[in-house]
Coordinates of C-alpha atoms and ligand atoms in Angstrom, one line a residue:
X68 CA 0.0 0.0 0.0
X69 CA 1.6 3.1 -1.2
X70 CA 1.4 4.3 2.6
X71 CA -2.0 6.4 3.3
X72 CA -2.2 8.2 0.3
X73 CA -5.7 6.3 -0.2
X74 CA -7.3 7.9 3.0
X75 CA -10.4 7.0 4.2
X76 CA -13.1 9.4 3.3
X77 CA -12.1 12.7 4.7
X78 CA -15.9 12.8 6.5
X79 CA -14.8 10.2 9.0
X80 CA -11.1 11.6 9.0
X81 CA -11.1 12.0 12.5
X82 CA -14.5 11.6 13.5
X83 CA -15.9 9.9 16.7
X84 CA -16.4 6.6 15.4
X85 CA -19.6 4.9 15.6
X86 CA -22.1 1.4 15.7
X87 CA -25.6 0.1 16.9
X88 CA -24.9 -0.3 20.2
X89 CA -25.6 -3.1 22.7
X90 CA -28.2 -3.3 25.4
X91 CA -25.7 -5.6 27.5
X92 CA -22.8 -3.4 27.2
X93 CA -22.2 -0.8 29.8
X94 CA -18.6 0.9 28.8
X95 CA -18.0 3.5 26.5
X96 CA -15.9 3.5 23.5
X97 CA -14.8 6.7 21.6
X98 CA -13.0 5.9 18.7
X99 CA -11.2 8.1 15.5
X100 CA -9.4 6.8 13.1
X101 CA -6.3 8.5 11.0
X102 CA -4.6 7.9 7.9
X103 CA -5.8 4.9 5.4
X104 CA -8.0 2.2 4.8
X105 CA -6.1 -0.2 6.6
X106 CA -6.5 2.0 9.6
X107 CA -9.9 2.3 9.5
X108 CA -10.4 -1.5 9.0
X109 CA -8.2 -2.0 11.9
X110 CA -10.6 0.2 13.8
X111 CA -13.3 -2.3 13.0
X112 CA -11.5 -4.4 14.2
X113 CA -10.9 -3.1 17.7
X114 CA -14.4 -2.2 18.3
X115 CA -15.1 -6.1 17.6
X116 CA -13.0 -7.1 20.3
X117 CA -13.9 -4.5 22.5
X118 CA -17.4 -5.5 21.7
X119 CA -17.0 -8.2 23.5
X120 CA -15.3 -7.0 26.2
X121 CA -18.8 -4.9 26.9
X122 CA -17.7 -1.4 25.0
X123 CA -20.5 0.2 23.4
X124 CA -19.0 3.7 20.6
X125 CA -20.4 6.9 21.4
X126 CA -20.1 10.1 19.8
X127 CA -19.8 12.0 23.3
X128 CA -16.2 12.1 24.2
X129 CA -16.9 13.6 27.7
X130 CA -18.9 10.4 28.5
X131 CA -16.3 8.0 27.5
X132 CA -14.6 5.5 29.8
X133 CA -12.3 4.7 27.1
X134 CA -10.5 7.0 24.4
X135 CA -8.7 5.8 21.5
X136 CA -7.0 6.9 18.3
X137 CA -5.8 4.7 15.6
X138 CA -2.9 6.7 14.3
X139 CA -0.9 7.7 11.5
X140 CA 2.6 7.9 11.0
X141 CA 3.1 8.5 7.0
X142 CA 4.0 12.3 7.0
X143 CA 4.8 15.0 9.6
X144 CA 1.5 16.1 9.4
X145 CA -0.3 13.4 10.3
X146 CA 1.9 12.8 13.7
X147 CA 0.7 16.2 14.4
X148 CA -2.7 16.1 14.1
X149 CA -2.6 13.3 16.6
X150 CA -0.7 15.1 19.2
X151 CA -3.5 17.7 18.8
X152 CA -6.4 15.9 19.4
X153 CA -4.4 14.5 22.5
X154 CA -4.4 17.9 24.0
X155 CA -8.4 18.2 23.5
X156 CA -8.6 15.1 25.3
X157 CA -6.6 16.4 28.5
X158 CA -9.5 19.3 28.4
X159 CA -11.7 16.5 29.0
X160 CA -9.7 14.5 31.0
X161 CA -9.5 17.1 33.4
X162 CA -13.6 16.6 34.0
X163 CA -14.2 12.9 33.6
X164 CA -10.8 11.9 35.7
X165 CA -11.5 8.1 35.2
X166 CA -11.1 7.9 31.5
X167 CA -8.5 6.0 29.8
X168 CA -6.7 7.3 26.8
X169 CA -5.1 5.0 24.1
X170 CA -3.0 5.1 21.0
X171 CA -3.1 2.8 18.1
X172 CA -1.9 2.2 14.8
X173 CA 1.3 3.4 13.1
X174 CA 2.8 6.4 15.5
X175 CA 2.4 3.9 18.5
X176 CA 4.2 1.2 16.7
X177 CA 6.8 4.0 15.7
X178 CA 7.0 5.5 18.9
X179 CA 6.9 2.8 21.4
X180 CA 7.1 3.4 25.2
X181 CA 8.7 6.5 24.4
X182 CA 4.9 7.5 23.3
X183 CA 4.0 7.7 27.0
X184 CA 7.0 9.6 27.6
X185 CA 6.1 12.7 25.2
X186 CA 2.3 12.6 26.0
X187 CA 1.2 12.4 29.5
X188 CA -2.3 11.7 29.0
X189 CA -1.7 8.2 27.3
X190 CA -2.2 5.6 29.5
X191 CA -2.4 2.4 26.6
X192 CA 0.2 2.0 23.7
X193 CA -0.8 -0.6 21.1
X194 CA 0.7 -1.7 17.8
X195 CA -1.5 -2.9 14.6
X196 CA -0.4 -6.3 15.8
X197 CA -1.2 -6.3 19.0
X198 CA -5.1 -5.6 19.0
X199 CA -6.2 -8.8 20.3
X200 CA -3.6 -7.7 23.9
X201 CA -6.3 -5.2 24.2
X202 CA -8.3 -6.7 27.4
X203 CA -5.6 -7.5 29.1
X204 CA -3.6 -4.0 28.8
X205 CA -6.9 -2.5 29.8
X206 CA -7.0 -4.7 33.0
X207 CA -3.4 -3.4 33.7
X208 CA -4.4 0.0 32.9
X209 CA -7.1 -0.2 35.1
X210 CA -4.8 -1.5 38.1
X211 CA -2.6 1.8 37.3
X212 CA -0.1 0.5 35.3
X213 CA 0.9 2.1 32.1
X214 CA 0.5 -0.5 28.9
X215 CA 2.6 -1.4 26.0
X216 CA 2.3 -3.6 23.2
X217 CA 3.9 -3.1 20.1
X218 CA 5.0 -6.3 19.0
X219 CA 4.9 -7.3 15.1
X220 CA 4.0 -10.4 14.7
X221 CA 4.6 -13.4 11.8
X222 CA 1.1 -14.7 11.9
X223 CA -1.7 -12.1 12.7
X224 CA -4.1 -11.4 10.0
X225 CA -7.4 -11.2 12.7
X226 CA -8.6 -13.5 10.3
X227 CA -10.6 -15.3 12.9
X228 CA -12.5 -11.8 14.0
X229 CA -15.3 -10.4 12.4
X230 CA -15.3 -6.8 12.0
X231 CA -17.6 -4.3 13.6
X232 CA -18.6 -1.7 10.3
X233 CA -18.3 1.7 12.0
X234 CA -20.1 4.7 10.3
X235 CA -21.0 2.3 7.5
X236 CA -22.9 3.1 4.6
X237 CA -24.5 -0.3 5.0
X238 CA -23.5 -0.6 1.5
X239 CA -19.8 -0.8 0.9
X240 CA -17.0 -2.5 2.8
X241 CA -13.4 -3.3 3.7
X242 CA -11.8 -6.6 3.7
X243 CA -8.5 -7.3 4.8
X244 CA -6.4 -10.0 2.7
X245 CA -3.1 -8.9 3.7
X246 CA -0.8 -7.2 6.6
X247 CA 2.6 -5.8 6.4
X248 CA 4.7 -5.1 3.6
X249 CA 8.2 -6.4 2.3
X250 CA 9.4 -4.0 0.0
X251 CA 12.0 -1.4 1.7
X252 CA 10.7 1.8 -0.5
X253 CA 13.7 4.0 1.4
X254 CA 10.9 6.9 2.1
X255 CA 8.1 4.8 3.8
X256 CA 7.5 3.7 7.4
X257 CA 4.8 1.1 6.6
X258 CA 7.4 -1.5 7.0
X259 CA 8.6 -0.6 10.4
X260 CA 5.4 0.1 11.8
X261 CA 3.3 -2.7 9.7
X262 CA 5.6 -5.7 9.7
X263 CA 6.4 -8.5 7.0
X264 CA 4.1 -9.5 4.8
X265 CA 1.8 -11.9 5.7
X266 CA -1.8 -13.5 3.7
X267 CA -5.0 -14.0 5.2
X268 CA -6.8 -17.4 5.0
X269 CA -8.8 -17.2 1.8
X270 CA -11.7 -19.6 3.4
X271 CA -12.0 -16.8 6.0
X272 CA -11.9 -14.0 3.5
X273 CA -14.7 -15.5 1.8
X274 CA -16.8 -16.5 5.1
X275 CA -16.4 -12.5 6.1
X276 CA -17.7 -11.8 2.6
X277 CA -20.6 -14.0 3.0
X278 CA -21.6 -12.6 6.2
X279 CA -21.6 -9.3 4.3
X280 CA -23.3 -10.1 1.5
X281 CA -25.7 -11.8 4.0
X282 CA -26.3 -8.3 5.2
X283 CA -26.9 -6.7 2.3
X284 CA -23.8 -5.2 1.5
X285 CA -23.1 -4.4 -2.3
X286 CA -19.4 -3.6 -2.5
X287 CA -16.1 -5.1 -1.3
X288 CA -13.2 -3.6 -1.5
X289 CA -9.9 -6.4 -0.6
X290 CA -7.1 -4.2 1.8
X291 CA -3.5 -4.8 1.7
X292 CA -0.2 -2.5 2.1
X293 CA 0.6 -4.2 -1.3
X294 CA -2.8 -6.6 -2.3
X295 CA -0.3 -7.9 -5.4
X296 CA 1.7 -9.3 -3.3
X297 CA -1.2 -11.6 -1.5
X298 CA -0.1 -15.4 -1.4
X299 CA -1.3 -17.8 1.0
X300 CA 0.4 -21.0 1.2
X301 CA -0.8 -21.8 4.8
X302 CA -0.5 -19.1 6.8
X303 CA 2.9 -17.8 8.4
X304 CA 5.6 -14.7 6.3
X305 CA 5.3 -14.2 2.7
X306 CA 9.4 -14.4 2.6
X307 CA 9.3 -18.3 4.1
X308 CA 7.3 -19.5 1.1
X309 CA 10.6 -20.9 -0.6
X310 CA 11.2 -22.8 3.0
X311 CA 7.6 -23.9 2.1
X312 CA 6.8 -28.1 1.6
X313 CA 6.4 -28.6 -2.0
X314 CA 2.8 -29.4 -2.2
X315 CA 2.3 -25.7 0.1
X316 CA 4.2 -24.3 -2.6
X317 CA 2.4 -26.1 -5.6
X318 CA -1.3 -25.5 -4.2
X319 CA -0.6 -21.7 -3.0
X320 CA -3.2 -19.4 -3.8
X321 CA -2.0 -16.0 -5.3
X322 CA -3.8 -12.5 -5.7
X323 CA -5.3 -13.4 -9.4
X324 CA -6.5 -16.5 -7.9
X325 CA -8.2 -14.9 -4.8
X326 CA -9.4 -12.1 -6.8
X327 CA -11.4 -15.3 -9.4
X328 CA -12.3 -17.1 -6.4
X329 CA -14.4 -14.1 -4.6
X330 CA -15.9 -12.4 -8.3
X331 CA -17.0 -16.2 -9.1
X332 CA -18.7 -17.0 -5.8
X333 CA -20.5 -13.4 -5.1
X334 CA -21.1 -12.9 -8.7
X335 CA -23.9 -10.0 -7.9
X336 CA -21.1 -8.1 -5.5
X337 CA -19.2 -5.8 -6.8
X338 CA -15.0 -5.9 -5.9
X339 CA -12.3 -3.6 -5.7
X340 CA -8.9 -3.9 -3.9
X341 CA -6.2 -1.6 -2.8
X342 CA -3.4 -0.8 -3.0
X343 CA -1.4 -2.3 -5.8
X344 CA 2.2 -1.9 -6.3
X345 CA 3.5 -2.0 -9.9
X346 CA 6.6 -4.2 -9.1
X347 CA 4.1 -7.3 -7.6
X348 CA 1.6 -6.8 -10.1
X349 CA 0.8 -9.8 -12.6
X350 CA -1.1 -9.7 -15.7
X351 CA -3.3 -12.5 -14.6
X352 CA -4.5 -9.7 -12.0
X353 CA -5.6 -7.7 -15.2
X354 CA -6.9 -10.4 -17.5
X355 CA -9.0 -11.9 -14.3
X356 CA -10.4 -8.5 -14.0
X357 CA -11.4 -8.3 -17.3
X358 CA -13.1 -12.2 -16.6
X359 CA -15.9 -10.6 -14.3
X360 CA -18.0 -7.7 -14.7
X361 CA -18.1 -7.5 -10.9
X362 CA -14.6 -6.6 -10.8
X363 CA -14.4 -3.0 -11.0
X364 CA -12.1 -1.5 -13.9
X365 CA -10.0 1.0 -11.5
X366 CA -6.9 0.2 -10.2
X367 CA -4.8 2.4 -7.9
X368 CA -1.2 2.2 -9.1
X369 CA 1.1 4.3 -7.3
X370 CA 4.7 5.4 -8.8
X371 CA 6.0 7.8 -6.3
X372 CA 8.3 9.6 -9.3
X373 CA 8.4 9.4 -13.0
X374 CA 12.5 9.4 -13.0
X375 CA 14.5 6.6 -13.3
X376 CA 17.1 8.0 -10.9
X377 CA 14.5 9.2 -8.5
X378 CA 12.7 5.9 -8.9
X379 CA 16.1 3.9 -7.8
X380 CA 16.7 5.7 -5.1
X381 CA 13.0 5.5 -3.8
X382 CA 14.7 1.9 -3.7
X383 CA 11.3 0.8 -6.3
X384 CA 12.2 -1.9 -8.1
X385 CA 10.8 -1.0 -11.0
X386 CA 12.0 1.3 -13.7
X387 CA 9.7 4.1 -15.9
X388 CA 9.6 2.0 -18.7
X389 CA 8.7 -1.1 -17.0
X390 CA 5.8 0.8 -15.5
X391 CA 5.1 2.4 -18.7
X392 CA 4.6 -1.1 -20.2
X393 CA 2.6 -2.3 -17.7
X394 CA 0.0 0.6 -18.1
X395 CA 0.3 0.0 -21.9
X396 CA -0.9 -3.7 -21.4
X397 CA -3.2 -2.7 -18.9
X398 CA -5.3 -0.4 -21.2
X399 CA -5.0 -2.9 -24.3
X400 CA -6.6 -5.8 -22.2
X401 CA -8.9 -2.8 -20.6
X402 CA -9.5 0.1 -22.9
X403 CA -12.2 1.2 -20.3
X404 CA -9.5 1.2 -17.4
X405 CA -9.2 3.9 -15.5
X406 CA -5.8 4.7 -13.4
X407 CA -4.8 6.6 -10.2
X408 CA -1.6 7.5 -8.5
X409 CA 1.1 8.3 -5.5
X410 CA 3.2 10.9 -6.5
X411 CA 6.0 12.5 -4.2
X412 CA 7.4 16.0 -5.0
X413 CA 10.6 16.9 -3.8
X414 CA 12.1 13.3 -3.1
X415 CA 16.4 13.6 -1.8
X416 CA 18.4 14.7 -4.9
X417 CA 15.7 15.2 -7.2
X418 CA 16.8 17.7 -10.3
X419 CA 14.3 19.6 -12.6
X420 CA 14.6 16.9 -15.1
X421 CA 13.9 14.1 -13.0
X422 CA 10.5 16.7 -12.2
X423 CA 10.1 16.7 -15.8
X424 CA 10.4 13.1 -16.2
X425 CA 7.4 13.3 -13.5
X426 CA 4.8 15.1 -16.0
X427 CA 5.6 13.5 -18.9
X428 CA 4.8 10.3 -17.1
X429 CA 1.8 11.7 -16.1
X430 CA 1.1 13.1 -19.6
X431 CA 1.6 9.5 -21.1
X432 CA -0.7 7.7 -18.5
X433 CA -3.6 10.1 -18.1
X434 CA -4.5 8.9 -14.4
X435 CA -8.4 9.6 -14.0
X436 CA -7.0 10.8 -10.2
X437 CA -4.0 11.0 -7.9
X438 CA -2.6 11.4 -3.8
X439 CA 0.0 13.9 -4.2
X440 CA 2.7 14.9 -1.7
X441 CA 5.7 17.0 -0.7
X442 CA 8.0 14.6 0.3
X443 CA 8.3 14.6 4.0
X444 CA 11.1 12.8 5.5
X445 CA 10.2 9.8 8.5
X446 CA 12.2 9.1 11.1
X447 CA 13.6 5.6 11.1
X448 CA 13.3 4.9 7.6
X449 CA 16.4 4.6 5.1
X450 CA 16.1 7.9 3.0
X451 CA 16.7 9.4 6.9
X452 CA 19.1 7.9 7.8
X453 CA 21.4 7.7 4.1
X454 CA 20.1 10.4 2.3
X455 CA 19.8 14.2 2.6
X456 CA 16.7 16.1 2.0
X457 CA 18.1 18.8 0.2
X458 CA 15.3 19.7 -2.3
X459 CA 13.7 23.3 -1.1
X460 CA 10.4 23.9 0.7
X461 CA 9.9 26.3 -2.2
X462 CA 10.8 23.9 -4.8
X463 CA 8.8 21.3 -3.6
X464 CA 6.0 23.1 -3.0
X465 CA 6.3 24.8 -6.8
X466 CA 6.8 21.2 -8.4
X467 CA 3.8 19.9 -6.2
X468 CA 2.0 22.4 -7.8
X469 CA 2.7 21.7 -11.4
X470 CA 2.2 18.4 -10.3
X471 CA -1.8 19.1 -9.1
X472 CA -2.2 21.1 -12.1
X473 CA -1.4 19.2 -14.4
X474 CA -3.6 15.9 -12.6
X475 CA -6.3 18.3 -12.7
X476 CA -6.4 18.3 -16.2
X477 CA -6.1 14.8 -17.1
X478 CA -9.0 14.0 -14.1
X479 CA -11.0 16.6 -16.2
X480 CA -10.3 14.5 -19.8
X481 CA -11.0 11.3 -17.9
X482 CA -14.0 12.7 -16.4
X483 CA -15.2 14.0 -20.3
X484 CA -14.8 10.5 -21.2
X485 CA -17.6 9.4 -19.4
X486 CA -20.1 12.7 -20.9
X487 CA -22.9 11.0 -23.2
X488 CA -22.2 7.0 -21.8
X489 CA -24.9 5.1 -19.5
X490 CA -23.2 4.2 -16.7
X491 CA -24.0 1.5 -13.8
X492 CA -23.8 3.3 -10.5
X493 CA -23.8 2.1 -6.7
X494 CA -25.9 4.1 -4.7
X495 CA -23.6 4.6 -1.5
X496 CA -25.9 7.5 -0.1
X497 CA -26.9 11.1 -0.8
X498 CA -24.7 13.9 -2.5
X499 CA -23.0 16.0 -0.2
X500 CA -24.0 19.3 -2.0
X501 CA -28.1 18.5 -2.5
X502 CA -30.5 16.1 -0.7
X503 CA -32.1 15.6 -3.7
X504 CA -29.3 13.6 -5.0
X505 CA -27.8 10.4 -4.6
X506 CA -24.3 9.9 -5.1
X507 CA -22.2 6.6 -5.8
X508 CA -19.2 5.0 -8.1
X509 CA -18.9 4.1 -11.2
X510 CA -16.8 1.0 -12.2
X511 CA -14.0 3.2 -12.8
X512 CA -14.0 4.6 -9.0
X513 CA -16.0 7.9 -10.5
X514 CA -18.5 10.0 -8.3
X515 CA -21.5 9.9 -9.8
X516 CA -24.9 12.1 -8.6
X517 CA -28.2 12.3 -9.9
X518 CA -31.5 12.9 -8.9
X519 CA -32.8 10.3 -6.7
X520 CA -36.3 9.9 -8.4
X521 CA -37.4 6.1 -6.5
X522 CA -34.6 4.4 -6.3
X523 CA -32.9 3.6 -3.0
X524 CA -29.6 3.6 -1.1
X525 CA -27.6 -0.2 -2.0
X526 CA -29.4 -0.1 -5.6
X527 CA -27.4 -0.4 -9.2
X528 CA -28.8 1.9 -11.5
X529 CA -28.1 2.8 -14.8
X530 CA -27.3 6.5 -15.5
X531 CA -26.7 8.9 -18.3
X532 CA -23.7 11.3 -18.2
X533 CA -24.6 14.6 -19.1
X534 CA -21.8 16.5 -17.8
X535 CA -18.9 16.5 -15.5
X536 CA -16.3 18.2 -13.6
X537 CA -13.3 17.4 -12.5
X538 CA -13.9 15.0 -10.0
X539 CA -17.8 14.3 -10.2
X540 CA -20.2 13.5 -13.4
X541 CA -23.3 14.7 -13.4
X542 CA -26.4 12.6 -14.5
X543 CA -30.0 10.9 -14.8
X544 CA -31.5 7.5 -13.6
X545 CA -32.6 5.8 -16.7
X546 CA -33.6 2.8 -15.3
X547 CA -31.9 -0.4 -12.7
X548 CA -28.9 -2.3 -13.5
X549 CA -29.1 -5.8 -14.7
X550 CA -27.1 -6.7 -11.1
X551 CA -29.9 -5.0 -9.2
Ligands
LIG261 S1 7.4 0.1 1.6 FE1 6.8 0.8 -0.5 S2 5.3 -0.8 -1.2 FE2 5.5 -1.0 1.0 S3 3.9 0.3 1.9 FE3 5.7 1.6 1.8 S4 5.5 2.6 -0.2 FE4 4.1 0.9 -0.2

């Protein structure tokens, strides 16, 4: 997963986290959740265990016996947002003197002990592998003791817990299939604060797919750090498969086999998966896609830099070209395809012609959309430690510009391409600018919004593009989907 550029919808950025609730349960859980999908899923995830440690959410902070934050650690930023919201909670802290306040997620993992150290209001550090700890740091907590857990682990994939959907749509989903990543890209934390790469159980995947579809959900989308890299081979890290028996080896089940697996046995649900990584990805991914008209046709594809030079020293094993000829393939087996992308601006010895190298990249790719950054260095990881981060604030910020500008543009073609086409559309719930209007995704990952007539929240319709800007198309019902 190209770190959090694919954040969770900035509408529950941060927000007080919330489920039906639990006549038996008598605790209070408040819950936000930072940084990316894989946060947010792991934030499901707590709230099922805590679930059944007698933790009902609530949106009332003051009332909570229990405070936590699943954190982010990918940019400066993001580590400061965090310590922020800390300081609100010692306001509160102040009048409700018995409630706990815990960190999760990447900055704990990152931090460590040290966490309690710089913030005196944290009582409970836990890493993204240490979730299932969670009762028995609270008990500890509870007797006045400080907790840590921030071990990574080989094995956990909290395949055998079924998430609790917080501020669902009742619609669309996360799945996890993966945890960890192995690929050292000299910029990111993910692999210090996520852990090797380890699969998920495919028979559980599919039972936490049934139970959703069960429900009525529509839409899943499979999670990983780097979903190309999925391979299960019975259970265990991704880099023991070689140490693997032969028949493990011979009857492992990779992504483009997962991918067939779920499309064929939910064929009215619709998939997507993130994130992808160039360097993992296998055609089979792209011609299984192409298979089943329940896989959607949008894949995120991060590059991080158009520049060869830049691209080595990111540490990406792949080169521009090599990219270049994936996307070529890409839109020959899928015309209809449409791309996003990571970009970083401003990466350790980038020159203006490695920038330029950037937008003609761009310019030959035409992503429909991008996550776009000024490179901001992370303690711990290898560019900080080798490398110096001698590009300008200025400069940065002026090729991060150029950068935006010129996505804008191509998400404004992209978005044109769709004017004058009926399009089937998810409704995930109603337009953020007007009532009157539902809004939902296209295959491609597309907004969509159009008047909502009678049709209902969860229901594929059919809709005619009359117009578009850069990031939504504009439309009318014509009539339900065949997968309705
Ligand atoms: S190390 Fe590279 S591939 Fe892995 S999460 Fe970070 S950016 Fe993505």
């Amino acid at each position: 997963m190209e770190s959090v550029e694919k954040v969770i919808d900035e509408k529950i950025q941060g927000k007080a986290l919330v489920t039906e609730n639990k006549a038996e349960n008598t605790k209070k859980l408040f819950i936000e959740s930072y940084g990316c999908q894989m946060n947010m899923n792991d934030s499901e995830i707590v709230a099922a265990i805590l679930d059944k440690e007698g933790y009902n959410t609530t949106q009332i902070l003051e009332e909570a016996d229990l405070v936590l934050v699943n954190t982010c650690s990918i940019r400066e930023k993001a580590e400061t947002t965090v310590r922020n919201r800390l300081k609100k909670y010692n306001a509160v802290k102040k009048v409700n003197k018995t409630m706990k306040v815990g960190v999760l997620g990447c900055m704990a993992e990152r931090l460590k002990a040290k966490f309690l150290e710089e913030e005196k209001i944290v009582d409970l550090v836990v890493g993204p592998d240490a979730y299932k700890d969670l009762p028995n740091l609270l008990e500890e907590v509870n007797e006045g003791r400080d907790a840590v857990n921030v071990i990574l682990s080989k094995e956990e994939t909290y395949g055998d817990i079924a998430p609790v959907r917080l501020n669902s749509n009742g619609v669309s989903a996360f799945v996890s299939i993966t945890r960890g990543c192995d690929n050292m890209c000299t910029f990111c934390v993910v692999p210090f604060t996520r852990g090797r790469e380890r699969s998920r159980d495919p028979k559980s995947i599919l039972e936490e797919i049934g139970q959703m579809v069960d429900k009525n959900y529509k839409e899943i989308t499979l999670l990983g750090q780097n979903v190309d890299s999925y391979l299960w081979f019975g259970g265990g890290l991704k880099k023991d498969f070689k140490k693997a028996s032969e028949m493990a080896q011979a009857t492992a089940i990779d992504f483009a086999q997962l991918l067939d697996m779920c499309a064929t046995k939910y064929p009215k649900t619709r998939f997507r998966f993130s994130t992808s990584n160039p360097q993992d990805m296998s055609l089979d991914v792209i011609h299984t896609m192409a298979k089943h008209k329940n896989i959607c046709k949008y894949i995120h594809l991060p590059i991080q830099s158009g520049s060869n030079s830049v691209l080595k020293a990111m540490n990406r094993q792949h080169t521009r070209e090599e990219y270049l000829d994936l996307v070529e393939n890409i839109y020959k087996i899928i015309p209809e395809m449409n791309l996003s992308q990571d970009m970083i601006a401003g990466f350790c010895g980038e020159t203006e012609k490695d920038h330029q190298d950037t937008l003609d990249l761009m310019e030959k790719v035409k992503y429909s959309f991008g996550f776009m950054f000024a490179y901001s260095e992370r303690p711990g990881t290898l560019a900080a430690k080798k490398m110096k981060d001698d590009v300008s604030l200025a400069t940065k910020k002026r090729r991060l510009k150029e950068i935006i500008a010129l996505q804008q543009k191509h998400s404004l073609y992209r978005a044109k391409q769709h004017v004058g086409q009926v399009q089937e559309v998810l409704i995930e719930g109603t337009s953020k600018k007007n009532d009157n209007e539902w809004k939902g995704r296209n295959t491609q990952n597309t907004v969509v919004v159009f008047p909502k007539e009678h049709y209902k929240l969860g229901e594929f319709v059919n809709v005619k593009i009359n117009d578009c800007t850069t990031t939504t198309l504009k439309g009318v019902a014509v009539g339900y989907s065949d997968n309705n």
